[in-house]
Amino acid sequence: MVSQIMRDRIKRFEKTHTAFRRTIYLGYLVYSRLFSVLCFCMRVFPVQENKILCCSKKGKSCGDNPMYIANELVKRDRNYKIIWLTDCGVKKSLPHGMKCVKMRPLAMAYELATSRVWIDSNTKDYGTLKRKNQLYIQTWHASYSVKRFGLDFPDRSEFIDRLIYAYNAEIIDLFISNSKKTSEIYRSAFGYEGRILECGSPRNDIFFQSPDIYLEKVRNYFNIYGKKMALYAPTFRSDFSVDAFRLDYSRLKRNLEKRFGGEWVILIRRHPSDNTGAGELCYDNEQVMNATVYEDMQELLVACDVLVTDYSSSAFDFAVKGKVCFLYATDIDKYKKEQGCYFELNNLPFPLAQDDSQLEKNILQFDENRYWEQVNKLFDETGLCDNGNASRIAADFIEQWMDRH
């Protein structure tokens, strides 16, 4: 299997070499056809009634929304067999009742063909065959989406991406959504016309629990005690550049201490699809620490006191349960041209800065009352339905479906 670093290098090369990109496309279509044949052959094996197949971030982790649903299912003690499709480099100790299977074509085709339910936070590959007595639940990996994706920018999206999104729209049985706005995005970005369950984001259930256990876990992991924590979590850049991430961490720390008091530590978490250049950022492991390898982003959000991000849906997650977020985006014009946005950043409640001076001003002049008025207005307008019960509602749906079919 190809390592993540090698994949990133291939992606960089592909974006600037048309002939190579076309070769990649052709190779993917050939692979997809062969994988379809493999999936069809695996139909000689029966679907296992209690087997549930989960996948997160295309196998890069065992987590995100699928893990929160899986944990809820395990609690119910109905002898579910929960399988995680994972990349070869992923090593994780899973709860009882769950196990990992490496994403090798033969094993993957077998698990897909014999599982009663699929739960995924990313798209399935083009050509993945689903049987009539199987349920495919798509949770996606963002509660809201700031950046456009899928079919919502057909002039700029890659041919393979358009193919994959349209194909998934045909085989998905249920989308899990946290708001009316998110549901609208799923329908347009996927061309999806099926059922959507607006119950909240399962991964955001964590914000409605006691934070103590997660705060202690994060503090122990980074060896941080008696200090407040700010998380800097920029999102993916298609050119894999780190130029947009070079904020002044010392200045940020100093301003947070002036405005909110106490001593602060900065945690930096790169996007999982864009961590090749993480080593280029400046960590001193005392005041600025690398949080990219920390497994669960939501636990970091629970534990940290302030979030700084750019175009990430984590801003919305962070505000769900009384958290303050600042936006730091130095490349807005370029990003909007290349990626496009569902929201105008200037209209969001999160104070927006395009340089360190503006970020300093936004922190020092932060108006908490105005911030929460705007956050509540945003959630009202988008129809937010996060209330801490999403995992339970999703698990109820799965159980009821399995009992009926």
Short mmCIF file of C-alpha atoms in Angstrom, two decimals:
data_model
loop_
_atom_site.label_atom_id
_atom_site.label_comp_id
_atom_site.label_asym_id
_atom_site.label_seq_id
_atom_site.Cartn_x
_atom_site.Cartn_y
_atom_site.Cartn_z
CA MET A 1 0.00 0.00 0.00
CA VAL A 2 1.13 3.56 -0.69
CA SER A 3 2.07 5.62 2.38
CA GLN A 4 0.23 8.87 3.17
CA ILE A 5 3.39 10.92 2.51
CA MET A 6 3.77 9.30 -0.90
CA ARG A 7 0.11 9.95 -1.67
CA ASP A 8 0.56 13.63 -0.86
CA ARG A 9 3.58 13.82 -3.15
CA ILE A 10 1.61 12.18 -5.94
CA LYS A 11 -1.23 14.68 -5.44
CA ARG A 12 1.16 17.63 -5.66
CA PHE A 13 2.74 16.28 -8.85
CA GLU A 14 -0.66 15.44 -10.35
CA LYS A 15 -2.00 18.99 -9.97
CA THR A 16 0.74 20.46 -12.16
CA HIS A 17 1.13 17.70 -14.77
CA THR A 18 -1.90 17.16 -17.02
CA ALA A 19 -0.64 14.00 -18.70
CA PHE A 20 0.15 12.40 -15.35
CA ARG A 21 -3.29 13.41 -14.03
CA ARG A 22 -5.01 11.75 -16.98
CA THR A 23 -2.96 8.63 -16.40
CA ILE A 24 -4.08 8.63 -12.76
CA TYR A 25 -7.71 8.99 -13.88
CA LEU A 26 -7.42 6.09 -16.29
CA GLY A 27 -5.74 3.95 -13.67
CA TYR A 28 -8.48 4.75 -11.15
CA LEU A 29 -11.23 3.80 -13.62
CA VAL A 30 -9.50 0.50 -14.39
CA TYR A 31 -9.06 -0.19 -10.65
CA SER A 32 -12.72 0.68 -10.01
CA ARG A 33 -13.90 -1.75 -12.66
CA LEU A 34 -11.72 -4.53 -11.28
CA PHE A 35 -12.88 -3.77 -7.74
CA SER A 36 -16.52 -3.98 -8.87
CA VAL A 37 -15.84 -7.44 -10.25
CA LEU A 38 -14.20 -8.40 -6.95
CA CYS A 39 -17.19 -7.08 -4.97
CA PHE A 40 -19.55 -9.05 -7.20
CA CYS A 41 -17.57 -12.25 -6.70
CA MET A 42 -17.76 -11.78 -2.92
CA ARG A 43 -21.53 -12.11 -3.13
CA VAL A 44 -21.06 -15.85 -2.86
CA PHE A 45 -20.76 -15.09 0.88
CA PRO A 46 -23.96 -14.23 2.77
CA VAL A 47 -24.54 -10.92 4.53
CA GLN A 48 -23.88 -11.36 8.27
CA GLU A 49 -26.91 -10.16 10.21
CA ASN A 50 -25.00 -8.51 13.09
CA LYS A 51 -22.03 -7.10 11.16
CA ILE A 52 -21.49 -3.35 10.83
CA LEU A 53 -18.68 -1.86 8.74
CA CYS A 54 -17.22 1.55 9.68
CA CYS A 55 -14.74 3.77 7.90
CA SER A 56 -13.39 7.23 8.75
CA LYS A 57 -11.20 9.60 6.73
CA LYS A 58 -10.74 6.95 4.05
CA GLY A 59 -9.18 4.58 6.55
CA LYS A 60 -6.73 7.08 8.06
CA SER A 61 -8.29 6.73 11.51
CA CYS A 62 -10.94 4.98 13.57
CA GLY A 63 -12.96 7.95 14.71
CA ASP A 64 -15.14 10.89 13.70
CA ASN A 65 -18.92 10.46 13.52
CA PRO A 66 -18.81 6.70 12.80
CA MET A 67 -16.92 6.02 16.05
CA TYR A 68 -19.47 7.87 18.17
CA ILE A 69 -22.28 5.84 16.59
CA ALA A 70 -20.29 2.62 16.96
CA ASN A 71 -19.64 3.31 20.65
CA GLU A 72 -23.37 3.81 21.19
CA LEU A 73 -24.14 0.53 19.44
CA VAL A 74 -21.59 -1.35 21.57
CA LYS A 75 -23.28 -0.06 24.73
CA ARG A 76 -26.50 -1.79 23.71
CA ASP A 77 -25.03 -5.26 24.12
CA ARG A 78 -26.69 -6.79 21.07
CA ASN A 79 -23.61 -8.73 20.00
CA TYR A 80 -22.78 -6.51 17.05
CA LYS A 81 -19.62 -7.31 15.13
CA ILE A 82 -18.16 -3.90 14.24
CA ILE A 83 -15.36 -3.82 11.66
CA TRP A 84 -13.18 -0.80 10.86
CA LEU A 85 -11.54 -0.47 7.44
CA THR A 86 -8.14 1.11 8.06
CA ASP A 87 -4.98 2.07 6.24
CA CYS A 88 -1.95 -0.13 6.86
CA GLY A 89 -0.29 2.56 9.00
CA VAL A 90 -3.20 2.88 11.44
CA LYS A 91 -2.72 1.21 14.81
CA LYS A 92 -5.47 1.63 17.37
CA SER A 93 -6.68 -0.19 20.43
CA LEU A 94 -10.42 -0.57 19.93
CA PRO A 95 -13.19 -1.30 22.45
CA HIS A 96 -14.48 -4.83 22.87
CA GLY A 97 -16.69 -5.77 19.93
CA MET A 98 -14.67 -3.82 17.35
CA LYS A 99 -11.67 -4.79 15.23
CA CYS A 100 -9.60 -3.33 12.38
CA VAL A 101 -9.24 -4.81 8.90
CA LYS A 102 -6.59 -3.43 6.57
CA MET A 103 -7.84 -1.84 3.34
CA ARG A 104 -6.43 -4.40 0.97
CA PRO A 105 -8.72 -4.97 -2.04
CA LEU A 106 -9.61 -8.60 -1.30
CA ALA A 107 -10.30 -8.05 2.40
CA MET A 108 -12.14 -4.78 1.73
CA ALA A 109 -14.40 -6.35 -0.88
CA TYR A 110 -15.24 -9.21 1.47
CA GLU A 111 -16.09 -6.91 4.40
CA LEU A 112 -18.21 -4.66 2.18
CA ALA A 113 -20.10 -7.61 0.71
CA THR A 114 -20.82 -9.32 4.04
CA SER A 115 -21.68 -6.37 6.31
CA ARG A 116 -25.31 -5.54 7.04
CA VAL A 117 -24.65 -1.83 7.61
CA TRP A 118 -21.99 0.57 6.29
CA ILE A 119 -21.22 3.76 8.24
CA ASP A 120 -18.77 6.13 6.55
CA SER A 121 -17.61 9.74 6.98
CA ASN A 122 -16.19 9.92 3.44
CA THR A 123 -17.29 8.71 0.04
CA LYS A 124 -17.00 5.12 -1.09
CA ASP A 125 -14.86 4.48 -4.15
CA TYR A 126 -16.55 4.49 -7.53
CA GLY A 127 -17.57 0.94 -8.39
CA THR A 128 -18.19 -0.20 -4.80
CA LEU A 129 -21.19 -2.54 -5.04
CA LYS A 130 -23.94 -2.49 -2.42
CA ARG A 131 -26.42 -5.32 -2.04
CA LYS A 132 -30.19 -4.83 -1.72
CA ASN A 133 -30.28 -5.96 1.92
CA GLN A 134 -27.54 -3.57 3.04
CA LEU A 135 -27.83 -0.09 4.60
CA TYR A 136 -25.31 2.64 3.73
CA ILE A 137 -25.27 5.56 6.19
CA GLN A 138 -23.22 8.62 5.27
CA THR A 139 -22.26 10.86 8.21
CA TRP A 140 -19.73 13.07 6.35
CA HIS A 141 -16.77 14.54 8.24
CA ALA A 142 -17.96 18.10 8.79
CA SER A 143 -20.93 19.34 10.78
CA TYR A 144 -21.24 22.43 8.59
CA SER A 145 -19.15 22.99 5.52
CA VAL A 146 -17.58 26.37 4.87
CA LYS A 147 -15.71 25.32 1.74
CA ARG A 148 -17.63 24.08 -1.29
CA PHE A 149 -17.15 20.50 -2.39
CA GLY A 150 -18.43 17.83 -4.72
CA LEU A 151 -20.89 18.87 -7.42
CA ASP A 152 -21.15 22.43 -6.09
CA PHE A 153 -18.24 23.66 -8.16
CA PRO A 154 -18.37 21.59 -11.37
CA ASP A 155 -16.11 23.93 -13.31
CA ARG A 156 -13.25 23.43 -10.83
CA SER A 157 -13.75 19.95 -9.35
CA GLU A 158 -11.85 17.02 -10.78
CA PHE A 159 -13.54 14.51 -13.09
CA ILE A 160 -13.00 11.65 -10.63
CA ASP A 161 -14.49 13.68 -7.75
CA ARG A 162 -17.64 14.42 -9.73
CA LEU A 163 -17.92 10.75 -10.64
CA ILE A 164 -17.49 9.60 -7.03
CA TYR A 165 -20.00 12.05 -5.53
CA ALA A 166 -22.68 11.24 -8.08
CA TYR A 167 -22.10 7.51 -7.63
CA ASN A 168 -22.37 7.75 -3.85
CA ALA A 169 -25.63 9.68 -4.18
CA GLU A 170 -27.08 6.62 -5.90
CA ILE A 171 -26.08 4.09 -3.24
CA ILE A 172 -26.42 6.10 0.01
CA ASP A 173 -29.58 5.19 1.96
CA LEU A 174 -29.35 7.80 4.70
CA PHE A 175 -27.46 11.00 5.45
CA ILE A 176 -26.91 12.15 9.05
CA SER A 177 -27.19 15.94 9.29
CA ASN A 178 -26.94 18.52 12.08
CA SER A 179 -28.99 21.31 10.48
CA LYS A 180 -31.30 22.32 7.65
CA LYS A 181 -28.44 24.25 6.06
CA THR A 182 -26.19 21.17 6.12
CA SER A 183 -28.95 19.06 4.58
CA GLU A 184 -29.25 21.56 1.72
CA ILE A 185 -25.49 21.34 1.15
CA TYR A 186 -25.57 17.52 1.05
CA ARG A 187 -28.34 17.57 -1.52
CA SER A 188 -26.52 20.02 -3.80
CA ALA A 189 -22.95 18.75 -3.32
CA PHE A 190 -23.90 15.10 -3.88
CA GLY A 191 -26.99 15.52 -6.02
CA TYR A 192 -28.63 13.43 -3.29
CA GLU A 193 -32.40 12.96 -3.26
CA GLY A 194 -32.75 10.33 -0.55
CA ARG A 195 -33.56 10.41 3.16
CA ILE A 196 -31.77 12.76 5.56
CA LEU A 197 -31.95 12.32 9.33
CA GLU A 198 -31.54 15.72 10.98
CA CYS A 199 -30.51 14.67 14.47
CA GLY A 200 -27.21 16.49 15.02
CA SER A 201 -23.58 15.47 14.50
CA PRO A 202 -22.76 12.33 16.53
CA ARG A 203 -19.26 13.62 17.20
CA ASN A 204 -20.73 16.78 18.77
CA ASP A 205 -22.52 14.79 21.46
CA ILE A 206 -19.25 15.13 23.35
CA PHE A 207 -19.99 18.83 23.99
CA PHE A 208 -23.05 17.90 26.03
CA GLN A 209 -21.10 15.65 28.42
CA SER A 210 -18.92 16.55 31.38
CA PRO A 211 -15.64 17.91 29.98
CA ASP A 212 -13.51 16.79 32.93
CA ILE A 213 -12.40 13.41 31.57
CA TYR A 214 -11.35 14.91 28.21
CA LEU A 215 -9.63 17.88 29.80
CA GLU A 216 -7.57 15.56 31.97
CA LYS A 217 -6.79 13.29 29.02
CA VAL A 218 -5.52 16.15 26.84
CA ARG A 219 -3.54 17.75 29.67
CA ASN A 220 -1.85 14.45 30.46
CA TYR A 221 -1.08 13.77 26.79
CA PHE A 222 0.71 17.11 26.33
CA ASN A 223 1.90 17.41 29.93
CA ILE A 224 0.11 20.75 30.35
CA TYR A 225 -1.00 21.72 33.84
CA GLY A 226 -2.24 25.01 35.27
CA LYS A 227 -2.38 26.69 31.88
CA LYS A 228 -5.10 27.57 29.39
CA MET A 229 -4.97 26.04 25.92
CA ALA A 230 -5.62 27.61 22.52
CA LEU A 231 -5.98 25.37 19.48
CA TYR A 232 -4.83 26.55 16.05
CA ALA A 233 -6.44 24.26 13.46
CA PRO A 234 -6.21 25.49 9.84
CA THR A 235 -7.89 23.47 7.14
CA PHE A 236 -6.63 21.78 4.00
CA ARG A 237 -4.81 23.65 1.21
CA SER A 238 -4.86 22.05 -2.22
CA ASP A 239 -1.26 23.06 -2.94
CA PHE A 240 -0.03 21.64 0.41
CA SER A 241 1.64 24.96 1.20
CA VAL A 242 2.17 26.10 4.80
CA ASP A 243 2.53 29.76 3.84
CA ALA A 244 -0.98 30.62 5.08
CA PHE A 245 -0.30 29.09 8.50
CA ARG A 246 2.57 31.31 9.62
CA LEU A 247 0.85 33.32 12.30
CA ASP A 248 2.89 34.84 15.12
CA TYR A 249 2.36 32.31 17.92
CA SER A 250 4.17 34.35 20.55
CA ARG A 251 2.02 37.35 19.74
CA LEU A 252 -1.12 35.21 19.83
CA LYS A 253 -0.16 33.80 23.23
CA ARG A 254 0.58 37.26 24.61
CA ASN A 255 -2.74 38.68 23.39
CA LEU A 256 -4.78 35.80 24.78
CA GLU A 257 -3.15 36.35 28.17
CA LYS A 258 -3.95 40.07 28.05
CA ARG A 259 -7.60 39.60 27.11
CA PHE A 260 -8.57 36.41 28.95
CA GLY A 261 -5.97 36.18 31.72
CA GLY A 262 -3.83 33.27 32.88
CA GLU A 263 -0.90 31.59 31.14
CA TRP A 264 -1.54 30.06 27.74
CA VAL A 265 -0.14 27.27 25.54
CA ILE A 266 -0.73 27.03 21.77
CA LEU A 267 -1.59 23.63 20.24
CA ILE A 268 -1.30 23.35 16.44
CA ARG A 269 -3.30 20.74 14.57
CA ARG A 270 -2.93 20.32 10.82
CA HIS A 271 -5.68 18.86 8.65
CA PRO A 272 -5.31 15.04 8.32
CA SER A 273 -5.13 15.36 4.52
CA ASP A 274 -2.43 18.03 4.68
CA ASN A 275 0.17 17.11 7.28
CA THR A 276 3.18 16.45 5.05
CA GLY A 277 4.71 19.83 5.82
CA ALA A 278 3.79 19.87 9.50
CA GLY A 279 7.43 19.80 10.47
CA GLU A 280 7.93 23.18 8.79
CA LEU A 281 5.90 24.90 11.51
CA CYS A 282 7.63 26.17 14.63
CA TYR A 283 7.05 24.02 17.71
CA ASP A 284 9.06 24.46 20.89
CA ASN A 285 7.11 21.80 22.85
CA GLU A 286 6.70 24.22 25.74
CA GLN A 287 4.60 27.14 24.52
CA VAL A 288 3.78 25.83 21.02
CA MET A 289 3.01 22.13 20.61
CA ASN A 290 2.20 19.81 17.71
CA ALA A 291 -1.30 18.37 18.16
CA THR A 292 -1.62 16.95 14.63
CA VAL A 293 -1.09 13.38 15.80
CA TYR A 294 -3.65 13.59 18.60
CA GLU A 295 -6.34 11.16 17.57
CA ASP A 296 -9.67 12.83 18.35
CA MET A 297 -10.18 16.43 17.21
CA GLN A 298 -13.39 16.75 19.23
CA GLU A 299 -11.55 15.97 22.47
CA LEU A 300 -9.14 18.80 21.70
CA LEU A 301 -12.07 21.13 21.09
CA VAL A 302 -13.61 20.18 24.42
CA ALA A 303 -10.35 20.70 26.30
CA CYS A 304 -9.18 23.95 24.69
CA ASP A 305 -10.40 27.39 25.73
CA VAL A 306 -10.04 29.22 22.40
CA LEU A 307 -9.94 28.08 18.79
CA VAL A 308 -8.20 29.83 15.90
CA THR A 309 -9.03 28.43 12.46
CA ASP A 310 -9.80 29.57 8.92
CA TYR A 311 -12.31 27.73 6.72
CA SER A 312 -12.88 24.72 8.97
CA SER A 313 -16.25 23.49 10.24
CA SER A 314 -14.55 23.14 13.63
CA ALA A 315 -15.49 26.80 14.21
CA PHE A 316 -19.17 25.83 14.29
CA ASP A 317 -18.50 22.77 16.45
CA PHE A 318 -16.52 24.85 18.92
CA ALA A 319 -19.33 27.35 19.36
CA VAL A 320 -22.01 24.70 19.98
CA LYS A 321 -21.29 24.64 23.69
CA GLY A 322 -20.02 28.04 24.70
CA LYS A 323 -16.60 28.32 23.08
CA VAL A 324 -14.87 31.35 21.53
CA CYS A 325 -13.43 31.09 18.03
CA PHE A 326 -11.34 33.51 15.95
CA LEU A 327 -10.74 33.22 12.20
CA TYR A 328 -7.25 33.78 10.79
CA ALA A 329 -7.28 33.58 6.99
CA THR A 330 -4.50 35.28 5.05
CA ASP A 331 -5.48 33.89 1.63
CA ILE A 332 -9.22 34.58 1.43
CA ASP A 333 -9.32 35.79 -2.19
CA LYS A 334 -7.21 32.89 -3.45
CA TYR A 335 -9.14 30.34 -1.40
CA LYS A 336 -12.55 31.60 -2.50
CA LYS A 337 -11.43 31.51 -6.13
CA GLU A 338 -10.01 28.00 -5.92
CA GLN A 339 -12.41 26.38 -3.47
CA GLY A 340 -15.46 28.59 -2.99
CA CYS A 341 -17.39 29.04 0.25
CA TYR A 342 -20.96 28.37 1.37
CA PHE A 343 -20.73 31.20 3.90
CA GLU A 344 -19.33 34.70 3.60
CA LEU A 345 -16.66 34.77 6.29
CA ASN A 346 -17.37 38.41 7.10
CA ASN A 347 -20.97 37.49 7.92
CA LEU A 348 -20.06 34.78 10.42
CA PRO A 349 -19.98 35.58 14.15
CA PHE A 350 -16.32 34.56 14.44
CA PRO A 351 -14.03 37.65 14.29
CA LEU A 352 -12.06 37.53 11.03
CA ALA A 353 -8.42 38.55 10.59
CA GLN A 354 -6.20 38.43 7.52
CA ASP A 355 -2.98 39.25 9.36
CA ASP A 356 -1.48 39.19 12.85
CA SER A 357 -2.32 42.82 13.59
CA GLN A 358 -6.01 42.31 12.89
CA LEU A 359 -6.01 39.09 14.93
CA GLU A 360 -4.49 41.00 17.84
CA LYS A 361 -7.17 43.68 17.57
CA ASN A 362 -9.95 41.08 17.39
CA ILE A 363 -8.70 39.35 20.54
CA LEU A 364 -8.07 42.46 22.61
CA GLN A 365 -11.39 44.06 21.60
CA PHE A 366 -13.44 40.87 21.75
CA ASP A 367 -17.07 41.58 22.67
CA GLU A 368 -18.50 38.45 24.27
CA ASN A 369 -22.13 39.60 24.36
CA ARG A 370 -22.14 40.55 20.68
CA TYR A 371 -20.39 37.29 19.79
CA TRP A 372 -23.04 35.11 21.43
CA GLU A 373 -25.89 37.12 19.95
CA GLN A 374 -24.45 36.45 16.49
CA VAL A 375 -23.73 32.77 17.21
CA ASN A 376 -27.30 32.15 18.36
CA LYS A 377 -28.64 34.02 15.34
CA LEU A 378 -26.51 31.87 13.01
CA PHE A 379 -27.69 28.63 14.61
CA ASP A 380 -31.31 29.78 14.37
CA GLU A 381 -30.92 30.67 10.70
CA THR A 382 -29.23 27.37 9.82
CA GLY A 383 -31.63 25.25 11.86
CA LEU A 384 -29.01 23.66 14.12
CA CYS A 385 -30.28 20.54 15.89
CA ASP A 386 -27.23 19.43 17.93
CA ASN A 387 -28.48 18.51 21.41
CA GLY A 388 -26.27 15.64 22.56
CA ASN A 389 -28.53 12.83 21.28
CA ALA A 390 -27.31 12.32 17.71
CA SER A 391 -25.45 9.05 18.37
CA ARG A 392 -28.44 7.58 20.19
CA ILE A 393 -30.87 8.60 17.44
CA ALA A 394 -28.59 7.20 14.70
CA ALA A 395 -28.15 3.94 16.63
CA ASP A 396 -31.93 3.70 17.13
CA PHE A 397 -32.41 4.07 13.38
CA ILE A 398 -29.88 1.29 12.68
CA GLU A 399 -31.47 -1.07 15.19
CA GLN A 400 -34.98 -0.44 13.90
CA TRP A 401 -33.85 -0.93 10.30
CA MET A 402 -32.10 -4.21 11.16
CA ASP A 403 -35.16 -5.46 13.03
CA ARG A 404 -37.43 -4.70 10.05
CA HIS A 405 -35.23 -6.08 7.29
#
